[in-house]
């Protein structure tokens, strides 16, 4: 796993690469956003560090393009004084951080570490959500309905009344649904329901 470093000034690109590699951070340097996008790296980088102002595609346009492609890779933008408004705009659109030039080495290293942690967390969450959706797809419409009501805090008796079922039937649905969703207990089920976007 590496950091993609994008900077059109080759001297800056070299010195930044050396700085990061001296801290044990593997770097893949690129002189333009286009050259980075043209190379479909597998596995993708853990983090993208890009200059905001580049001759063709800007760091901000790169970040928008990655978002469009559904990439969850965190983007850190390096920005000059005149680009602050642009950088704030980029944050609003999902960039992880922006760092003003001339920057402190430690500030960049810290930001990269936080971005990698955040990216890892996001990947885990996306994997978990995909797994939950697959489990949800195995439930019958009635089981989904029971799950929704259980997650809202209704008792078996209340659910039975709402759905015009016997309490025993609701208990059976609930047991099946808990098993299929691999919910350890009610609190775990509620967390899973929230992760799935249940109201």
Coordinates of N, CA and C in Angstrom, one line a residue:
X1 N 0.9 -1.2 0.0 CA 0.0 0.0 0.0 C 0.9 1.2 0.0
X2 N 0.6 2.2 -0.9 CA 1.4 3.4 -1.0 C 0.6 4.6 -1.0
X3 N 1.3 5.8 -1.0 CA 0.7 7.1 -1.1 C 1.0 7.6 -2.5
X4 N -0.1 8.1 -3.2 CA 0.1 8.7 -4.5 C 0.4 10.1 -4.3
X5 N 1.6 10.6 -4.8 CA 2.0 12.0 -4.6 C 2.0 12.7 -6.0
X6 N 1.1 13.7 -6.1 CA 1.0 14.4 -7.4 C 1.4 15.8 -7.3
X7 N 2.4 16.2 -8.1 CA 3.0 17.5 -8.1 C 3.7 17.8 -9.4
X8 N 3.3 18.9 -10.1 CA 3.9 19.2 -11.4 C 5.3 19.7 -11.4
X9 N 5.7 20.2 -10.2 CA 7.1 20.7 -10.0 C 7.9 19.5 -9.6
X10 N 8.8 19.1 -10.5 CA 9.6 17.8 -10.3 C 10.5 17.9 -9.1
X11 N 11.1 19.1 -8.8 CA 12.0 19.3 -7.7 C 11.2 19.1 -6.4
X12 N 10.0 19.7 -6.3 CA 9.2 19.5 -5.1 C 8.7 18.1 -5.0
X13 N 8.4 17.5 -6.1 CA 7.9 16.1 -6.1 C 9.0 15.2 -5.5
X14 N 10.3 15.4 -6.0 CA 11.4 14.6 -5.5 C 11.6 14.8 -4.0
X15 N 11.6 16.1 -3.5 CA 11.9 16.4 -2.1 C 10.8 15.8 -1.2
X16 N 9.5 15.9 -1.7 CA 8.4 15.4 -0.9 C 8.5 13.9 -0.8
X17 N 8.8 13.2 -1.9 CA 9.0 11.8 -2.0 C 10.1 11.3 -1.0
X18 N 11.2 12.1 -1.0 CA 12.3 11.7 -0.1 C 11.9 11.9 1.4
X19 N 11.2 13.0 1.7 CA 10.7 13.2 3.0 C 9.8 12.1 3.5
X20 N 8.8 11.7 2.7 CA 7.9 10.6 3.1 C 8.6 9.3 3.2
X21 N 9.4 9.0 2.3 CA 10.1 7.7 2.3 C 11.1 7.6 3.5
X22 N 11.6 8.7 3.9 CA 12.5 8.7 5.0 C 11.8 8.4 6.3
X23 N 10.4 8.6 6.3 CA 9.6 8.3 7.4 C 8.9 6.9 7.3
X24 N 9.4 6.2 6.3 CA 8.8 4.8 6.1 C 7.5 4.8 5.4
X25 N 7.2 5.9 4.7 CA 5.9 5.9 3.9 C 6.2 5.7 2.4
X26 N 5.8 4.5 1.9 CA 6.1 4.3 0.4 C 5.3 5.2 -0.5
X27 N 6.0 5.8 -1.5 CA 5.4 6.8 -2.3 C 5.4 6.4 -3.8
X28 N 4.4 6.7 -4.5 CA 4.3 6.6 -6.0 C 4.2 8.0 -6.5
X29 N 5.2 8.6 -7.1 CA 5.1 10.0 -7.6 C 4.5 10.1 -9.0
X30 N 3.8 11.2 -9.2 CA 3.2 11.5 -10.5 C 3.3 13.0 -10.8
X31 N 3.6 13.3 -12.0 CA 3.8 14.7 -12.4 C 2.5 15.4 -12.8
X32 N 1.4 14.6 -12.9 CA 0.1 15.2 -13.2 C -1.0 14.3 -12.7
X33 N -2.2 15.0 -12.6 CA -3.4 14.2 -12.1 C -3.8 13.2 -13.2
X34 N -3.6 13.6 -14.5 CA -3.9 12.7 -15.6 C -3.1 11.5 -15.6
X35 N -1.8 11.6 -15.3 CA -0.9 10.4 -15.3 C -1.3 9.4 -14.2
X36 N -1.8 10.0 -13.1 CA -2.2 9.2 -12.0 C -3.5 8.5 -12.4
X37 N -4.5 9.2 -13.0 CA -5.8 8.6 -13.3 C -5.6 7.5 -14.4
X38 N -4.6 7.8 -15.3 CA -4.4 6.8 -16.4 C -3.9 5.5 -16.0
X39 N -3.3 5.5 -14.8 CA -2.7 4.2 -14.3 C -3.7 3.7 -13.2
X40 N -4.5 2.6 -13.6 CA -5.4 2.1 -12.7 C -4.7 1.2 -11.7
X41 N -4.2 1.8 -10.6 CA -3.4 1.0 -9.7 C -4.2 0.0 -8.9
X42 N -3.7 -1.2 -8.8 CA -4.4 -2.2 -8.0 C -3.3 -2.8 -7.1
X43 N -3.4 -2.8 -5.8 CA -4.5 -2.1 -5.1 C -4.3 -0.6 -5.2
X44 N -5.4 0.2 -5.0 CA -5.3 1.6 -5.0 C -4.5 2.2 -3.9
X45 N -4.0 3.4 -4.0 CA -3.2 4.0 -2.9 C -4.0 4.2 -1.7
X46 N -3.4 4.2 -0.5 CA -4.1 4.4 0.7 C -4.5 5.9 0.9
X47 N -3.8 6.8 0.1 CA -4.1 8.2 0.3 C -3.5 8.9 -0.9
X48 N -4.1 10.0 -1.4 CA -3.6 10.8 -2.5 C -3.2 12.2 -1.9
X49 N -2.0 12.6 -2.1 CA -1.5 13.9 -1.8 C -1.3 14.7 -3.1
X50 N -2.0 15.8 -3.3 CA -1.9 16.4 -4.6 C -1.8 17.9 -4.4
X51 N -1.0 18.6 -5.3 CA -1.0 20.0 -5.4 C -2.3 20.4 -5.9
X52 N -2.8 21.6 -5.4 CA -4.1 22.0 -5.9 C -4.1 22.7 -7.3
X53 N -3.0 23.4 -7.5 CA -2.8 24.2 -8.8 C -1.8 23.4 -9.7
X54 N -2.4 22.9 -10.8 CA -1.5 22.2 -11.8 C -1.9 22.7 -13.2
X55 N -1.0 22.6 -14.2 CA -1.4 23.2 -15.5 C -2.7 22.6 -16.1
X56 N -2.9 21.3 -16.1 CA -4.1 20.8 -16.8 C -5.2 20.6 -15.7
X57 N -5.3 19.4 -15.2 CA -6.3 19.0 -14.2 C -5.8 19.5 -12.8
X58 N -6.6 20.3 -12.1 CA -6.2 20.7 -10.8 C -6.5 19.6 -9.7
X59 N -5.9 19.8 -8.6 CA -6.1 18.8 -7.5 C -7.6 18.7 -7.1
X60 N -8.3 19.8 -7.2 CA -9.7 19.8 -6.9 C -10.5 19.0 -7.9
X61 N -10.1 19.2 -9.2 CA -10.8 18.5 -10.3 C -10.5 17.0 -10.2
X62 N -9.3 16.7 -9.7 CA -8.9 15.3 -9.5 C -9.8 14.7 -8.4
X63 N -9.9 15.4 -7.3 CA -10.7 14.9 -6.2 C -12.2 14.7 -6.7
X64 N -12.7 15.6 -7.5 CA -14.1 15.4 -8.0 C -14.2 14.2 -8.9
X65 N -13.1 14.0 -9.7 CA -13.1 12.8 -10.6 C -13.1 11.5 -9.8
X66 N -12.3 11.5 -8.8 CA -12.2 10.3 -7.9 C -13.5 10.0 -7.3
X67 N -14.2 11.0 -6.8 CA -15.5 10.9 -6.2 C -16.5 10.3 -7.2
X68 N -16.4 10.9 -8.5 CA -17.3 10.4 -9.5 C -17.1 8.9 -9.8
X69 N -15.9 8.5 -9.7 CA -15.5 7.1 -10.0 C -15.9 6.2 -8.8
X70 N -16.4 6.8 -7.7 CA -16.8 6.0 -6.5 C -15.6 5.6 -5.6
X71 N -14.5 6.3 -5.8 CA -13.3 6.0 -5.0 C -13.4 6.5 -3.6
X72 N -13.0 5.7 -2.6 CA -13.1 6.2 -1.2 C -11.7 6.6 -0.7
X73 N -10.7 6.7 -1.6 CA -9.4 7.1 -1.2 C -9.3 8.5 -0.7
X74 N -8.8 8.8 0.5 CA -8.8 10.1 1.0 C -7.8 11.0 0.2
X75 N -8.2 12.3 0.0 CA -7.4 13.2 -0.8 C -6.9 14.4 0.1
X76 N -5.6 14.6 0.1 CA -5.0 15.8 0.9 C -4.5 16.7 -0.2
X77 N -4.9 18.0 -0.1 CA -4.5 19.0 -1.1 C -3.5 19.9 -0.5
X78 N -2.4 20.2 -1.3 CA -1.4 21.1 -0.9 C -1.7 22.4 -1.6
X79 N -1.8 23.5 -0.9 CA -2.3 24.7 -1.5 C -1.4 26.0 -1.2
X80 N -1.4 26.9 -2.1 CA -0.7 28.2 -1.9 C -1.7 29.1 -1.3
X81 N -1.2 30.3 -0.8 CA -2.1 31.2 -0.1 C -3.3 31.7 -0.8
X82 N -3.2 31.8 -2.2 CA -4.3 32.3 -3.0 C -5.4 31.3 -3.2
X83 N -5.1 30.0 -2.8 CA -6.0 28.9 -3.1 C -6.9 28.5 -1.9
X84 N -6.9 29.3 -0.8 CA -7.6 28.9 0.4 C -9.1 28.7 0.1
X85 N -9.7 29.6 -0.6 CA -11.2 29.5 -0.8 C -11.4 28.2 -1.6
X86 N -10.6 27.9 -2.6 CA -10.7 26.7 -3.4 C -10.5 25.5 -2.5
X87 N -9.6 25.5 -1.6 CA -9.3 24.4 -0.7 C -10.5 24.1 0.2
X88 N -11.1 25.2 0.7 CA -12.2 25.1 1.6 C -13.4 24.4 0.9
X89 N -13.6 24.9 -0.4 CA -14.6 24.3 -1.3 C -14.3 22.8 -1.5
X90 N -13.1 22.4 -1.6 CA -12.7 21.0 -1.8 C -13.1 20.2 -0.6
X91 N -12.8 20.8 0.6 CA -13.2 20.1 1.8 C -14.7 19.8 1.9
X92 N -15.4 20.8 1.5 CA -16.9 20.7 1.5 C -17.3 19.6 0.5
X93 N -16.5 19.4 -0.5 CA -16.9 18.3 -1.5 C -16.2 17.0 -1.2
X94 N -15.6 16.9 0.0 CA -15.1 15.6 0.4 C -13.6 15.4 0.5
X95 N -12.8 16.4 0.2 CA -11.4 16.2 0.4 C -11.1 16.0 1.9
X96 N -10.0 15.3 2.2 CA -9.8 15.0 3.6 C -9.1 16.2 4.4
X97 N -8.2 16.9 3.7 CA -7.5 18.0 4.3 C -6.9 18.9 3.3
X98 N -6.5 20.1 3.7 CA -5.6 20.9 2.8 C -4.5 21.5 3.7
X99 N -3.4 21.6 3.1 CA -2.2 22.0 3.8 C -1.6 23.2 3.1
X100 N -1.4 24.3 3.8 CA -0.9 25.5 3.1 C 0.6 25.5 3.0
X101 N 1.1 26.0 1.8 CA 2.6 26.1 1.6 C 3.0 27.4 2.3
X102 N 4.2 27.6 2.8 CA 5.1 26.5 3.0 C 4.7 25.7 4.3
X103 N 4.7 24.4 4.2 CA 4.1 23.6 5.3 C 5.2 23.0 6.2
X104 N 4.7 22.7 7.3 CA 5.6 22.0 8.3 C 5.5 20.5 8.0
X105 N 6.7 19.8 7.9 CA 6.8 18.4 7.5 C 5.9 17.6 8.4
X106 N 5.9 17.9 9.8 CA 5.1 17.1 10.7 C 3.6 17.2 10.4
X107 N 3.2 18.3 10.0 CA 1.8 18.6 9.7 C 1.3 17.7 8.6
X108 N 2.2 17.5 7.6 CA 1.9 16.7 6.4 C 1.9 15.2 6.8
X109 N 2.9 14.8 7.6 CA 3.0 13.4 8.0 C 1.8 13.0 8.9
X110 N 1.4 13.9 9.8 CA 0.2 13.7 10.7 C -1.1 13.5 9.8
X111 N -1.2 14.4 8.9 CA -2.4 14.4 8.1 C -2.5 13.1 7.3
X112 N -1.4 12.7 6.7 CA -1.3 11.4 6.0 C -1.7 10.3 6.9
X113 N -1.2 10.2 8.1 CA -1.5 9.1 9.0 C -3.0 9.1 9.3
X114 N -3.5 10.3 9.6 CA -5.0 10.4 9.9 C -5.8 9.9 8.7
X115 N -5.4 10.4 7.5 CA -6.1 10.0 6.3 C -6.1 8.5 6.0
X116 N -5.0 7.9 6.3 CA -4.9 6.4 6.1 C -5.8 5.7 7.1
X117 N -5.8 6.2 8.4 CA -6.7 5.6 9.4 C -8.1 5.7 9.0
X118 N -8.5 7.0 8.5 CA -9.9 7.2 8.1 C -10.3 6.4 6.9
X119 N -9.3 6.3 6.0 CA -9.6 5.5 4.8 C -9.8 4.0 5.1
X120 N -9.0 3.5 6.0 CA -9.1 2.1 6.5 C -10.5 1.9 7.1
X121 N -10.9 2.8 8.0 CA -12.2 2.7 8.7 C -13.3 2.7 7.7
X122 N -13.2 3.6 6.7 CA -14.2 3.7 5.7 C -14.4 2.4 4.9
X123 N -13.2 1.8 4.5 CA -13.2 0.5 3.8 C -13.9 -0.6 4.6
X124 N -13.6 -0.6 5.9 CA -14.2 -1.6 6.8 C -15.7 -1.4 6.8
X125 N -16.1 -0.1 7.0 CA -17.5 0.2 7.0 C -18.3 -0.2 5.8
X126 N -17.6 0.1 4.6 CA -18.2 -0.3 3.3 C -18.4 -1.8 3.2
X127 N -17.4 -2.5 3.6 CA -17.4 -4.0 3.5 C -18.5 -4.5 4.5
X128 N -18.6 -3.9 5.7 CA -19.6 -4.4 6.6 C -21.0 -4.1 6.1
X129 N -21.2 -2.9 5.5 CA -22.5 -2.5 5.0 C -22.9 -3.4 3.8
X130 N -21.9 -3.8 3.0 CA -22.2 -4.7 1.8 C -22.7 -6.0 2.4
X131 N -22.0 -6.5 3.5 CA -22.4 -7.8 4.1 C -23.8 -7.7 4.7
X132 N -24.1 -6.6 5.4 CA -25.4 -6.4 6.0 C -26.5 -6.4 4.9
X133 N -26.2 -5.7 3.8 CA -27.2 -5.6 2.7 C -27.4 -7.0 2.1
X134 N -26.4 -7.8 2.0 CA -26.5 -9.2 1.5 C -27.4 -10.0 2.4
X135 N -27.2 -9.8 3.8 CA -28.0 -10.6 4.7 C -29.4 -10.1 4.7
X136 N -29.6 -8.8 4.6 CA -31.0 -8.2 4.5 C -31.7 -8.8 3.3
X137 N -31.0 -9.0 2.2 CA -31.6 -9.5 1.0 C -32.2 -10.9 1.2
X138 N -31.6 -11.6 2.2 CA -32.1 -13.0 2.4 C -33.3 -13.1 3.3
X139 N -33.7 -11.9 3.9 CA -35.0 -11.9 4.7 C -36.2 -11.8 3.8
X140 N -37.3 -12.3 4.3 CA -38.6 -12.2 3.6 C -39.1 -10.7 3.9
X141 N -40.0 -10.2 3.0 CA -40.5 -8.9 3.3 C -41.1 -8.8 4.7
X142 N -41.7 -9.8 5.2 CA -42.3 -9.8 6.5 C -41.3 -9.7 7.6
X143 N -40.2 -10.5 7.4 CA -39.0 -10.4 8.4 C -38.4 -9.0 8.4
X144 N -38.3 -8.4 7.2 CA -37.8 -7.0 7.1 C -38.7 -6.1 7.9
X145 N -40.0 -6.3 7.8 CA -41.0 -5.4 8.5 C -40.8 -5.6 10.0
X146 N -40.7 -6.9 10.4 CA -40.5 -7.1 11.9 C -39.2 -6.5 12.3
X147 N -38.1 -6.6 11.5 CA -36.8 -6.0 11.9 C -37.0 -4.5 12.1
X148 N -37.7 -3.9 11.2 CA -37.8 -2.4 11.2 C -38.6 -2.0 12.5
X149 N -39.6 -2.8 12.9 CA -40.4 -2.5 14.1 C -39.6 -2.8 15.3
X150 N -38.8 -3.9 15.3 CA -38.0 -4.2 16.5 C -37.0 -3.1 16.7
X151 N -36.4 -2.6 15.6 CA -35.4 -1.6 15.7 C -36.0 -0.2 16.2
X152 N -37.3 -0.1 16.0 CA -38.0 1.1 16.4 C -38.3 1.0 17.9
X153 N -38.1 -0.2 18.5 CA -38.4 -0.3 19.9 C -39.7 -0.9 20.3
X154 N -40.4 -1.5 19.3 CA -41.7 -2.1 19.6 C -41.5 -3.5 20.2
X155 N -42.4 -3.9 21.1 CA -42.3 -5.2 21.7 C -43.0 -6.2 20.8
X156 N -42.8 -7.5 21.0 CA -43.4 -8.6 20.2 C -44.9 -8.4 20.2
X157 N -45.5 -8.1 21.3 CA -46.9 -8.0 21.5 C -47.4 -6.8 20.6
X158 N -46.7 -5.7 20.6 CA -47.1 -4.5 19.8 C -46.9 -4.8 18.3
X159 N -45.9 -5.5 18.0 CA -45.6 -5.9 16.6 C -46.7 -6.8 16.1
X160 N -47.1 -7.8 16.9 CA -48.2 -8.7 16.6 C -49.4 -8.0 16.3
X161 N -49.8 -7.0 17.1 CA -51.0 -6.2 17.0 C -50.9 -5.4 15.7
X162 N -49.8 -4.7 15.4 CA -49.6 -3.9 14.3 C -49.7 -4.7 13.0
X163 N -49.1 -5.9 12.9 CA -49.1 -6.7 11.7 C -50.2 -7.7 11.7
X164 N -51.0 -7.7 12.7 CA -52.2 -8.7 12.7 C -51.7 -10.1 12.7
X165 N -50.7 -10.4 13.5 CA -50.1 -11.7 13.6 C -50.2 -12.2 15.1
X166 N -50.0 -13.5 15.3 CA -49.9 -13.9 16.7 C -48.5 -13.6 17.3
X167 N -48.5 -13.5 18.6 CA -47.2 -13.2 19.3 C -46.2 -14.3 19.0
X168 N -46.6 -15.5 18.9 CA -45.8 -16.7 18.6 C -45.1 -16.5 17.3
X169 N -45.9 -16.1 16.3 CA -45.4 -15.9 14.9 C -44.3 -14.8 14.9
X170 N -44.6 -13.8 15.6 CA -43.7 -12.7 15.7 C -42.4 -13.1 16.3
X171 N -42.5 -13.9 17.4 CA -41.3 -14.5 18.0 C -40.5 -15.3 17.0
X172 N -41.2 -16.1 16.2 CA -40.5 -17.0 15.2 C -39.7 -16.1 14.2
X173 N -40.5 -15.1 13.7 CA -39.9 -14.2 12.7 C -38.7 -13.5 13.3
X174 N -38.8 -13.1 14.5 CA -37.7 -12.3 15.2 C -36.5 -13.2 15.4
X175 N -36.7 -14.5 15.8 CA -35.6 -15.4 16.0 C -34.9 -15.7 14.7
X176 N -35.6 -15.9 13.6 CA -35.1 -16.1 12.3 C -34.3 -14.9 11.8
X177 N -34.9 -13.7 12.0 CA -34.3 -12.5 11.5 C -33.0 -12.2 12.3
X178 N -33.0 -12.4 13.6 CA -31.8 -12.2 14.4 C -30.7 -13.1 13.9
X179 N -31.0 -14.4 13.6 CA -30.0 -15.4 13.2 C -29.5 -15.0 11.8
X180 N -30.4 -14.6 10.9 CA -29.9 -14.3 9.5 C -29.1 -13.0 9.5
X181 N -29.4 -12.1 10.4 CA -28.7 -10.8 10.4 C -27.4 -11.0 11.3
X182 N -27.2 -12.2 11.9 CA -26.1 -12.4 12.8 C -26.0 -11.4 13.9
X183 N -27.2 -11.0 14.4 CA -27.2 -10.0 15.5 C -27.1 -10.8 16.9
X184 N -26.1 -10.3 17.6 CA -25.8 -11.0 18.9 C -26.9 -10.7 20.0
X185 N -27.5 -9.5 19.9 CA -28.6 -9.1 20.8 C -29.4 -8.0 20.2
X186 N -30.3 -7.4 20.9 CA -31.2 -6.4 20.4 C -30.4 -5.1 20.1
X187 N -29.4 -4.7 21.0 CA -28.6 -3.5 20.7 C -27.8 -3.7 19.4
X188 N -27.3 -4.9 19.2 CA -26.5 -5.2 17.9 C -27.4 -5.0 16.7
X189 N -28.7 -5.5 16.8 CA -29.6 -5.5 15.7 C -30.0 -4.0 15.4
X190 N -30.2 -3.2 16.5 CA -30.5 -1.8 16.3 C -29.3 -1.1 15.6
X191 N -28.1 -1.4 16.0 CA -26.9 -0.8 15.3 C -26.9 -1.2 13.8
X192 N -27.2 -2.4 13.5 CA -27.2 -2.9 12.1 C -28.3 -2.2 11.3
X193 N -29.5 -2.1 12.0 CA -30.6 -1.4 11.3 C -30.2 0.1 11.0
X194 N -29.6 0.7 11.9 CA -29.1 2.1 11.7 C -28.1 2.2 10.5
X195 N -27.2 1.2 10.5 CA -26.2 1.1 9.4 C -26.8 0.9 8.1
X196 N -28.0 0.2 8.1 CA -28.7 0.0 6.8 C -29.6 1.1 6.4
X197 N -29.6 2.1 7.3 CA -30.5 3.3 7.0 C -31.9 3.2 7.3
X198 N -32.3 2.2 8.2 CA -33.6 2.1 8.7 C -33.9 3.3 9.5
X199 N -35.1 3.8 9.4 CA -35.6 5.0 10.2 C -35.8 4.6 11.6

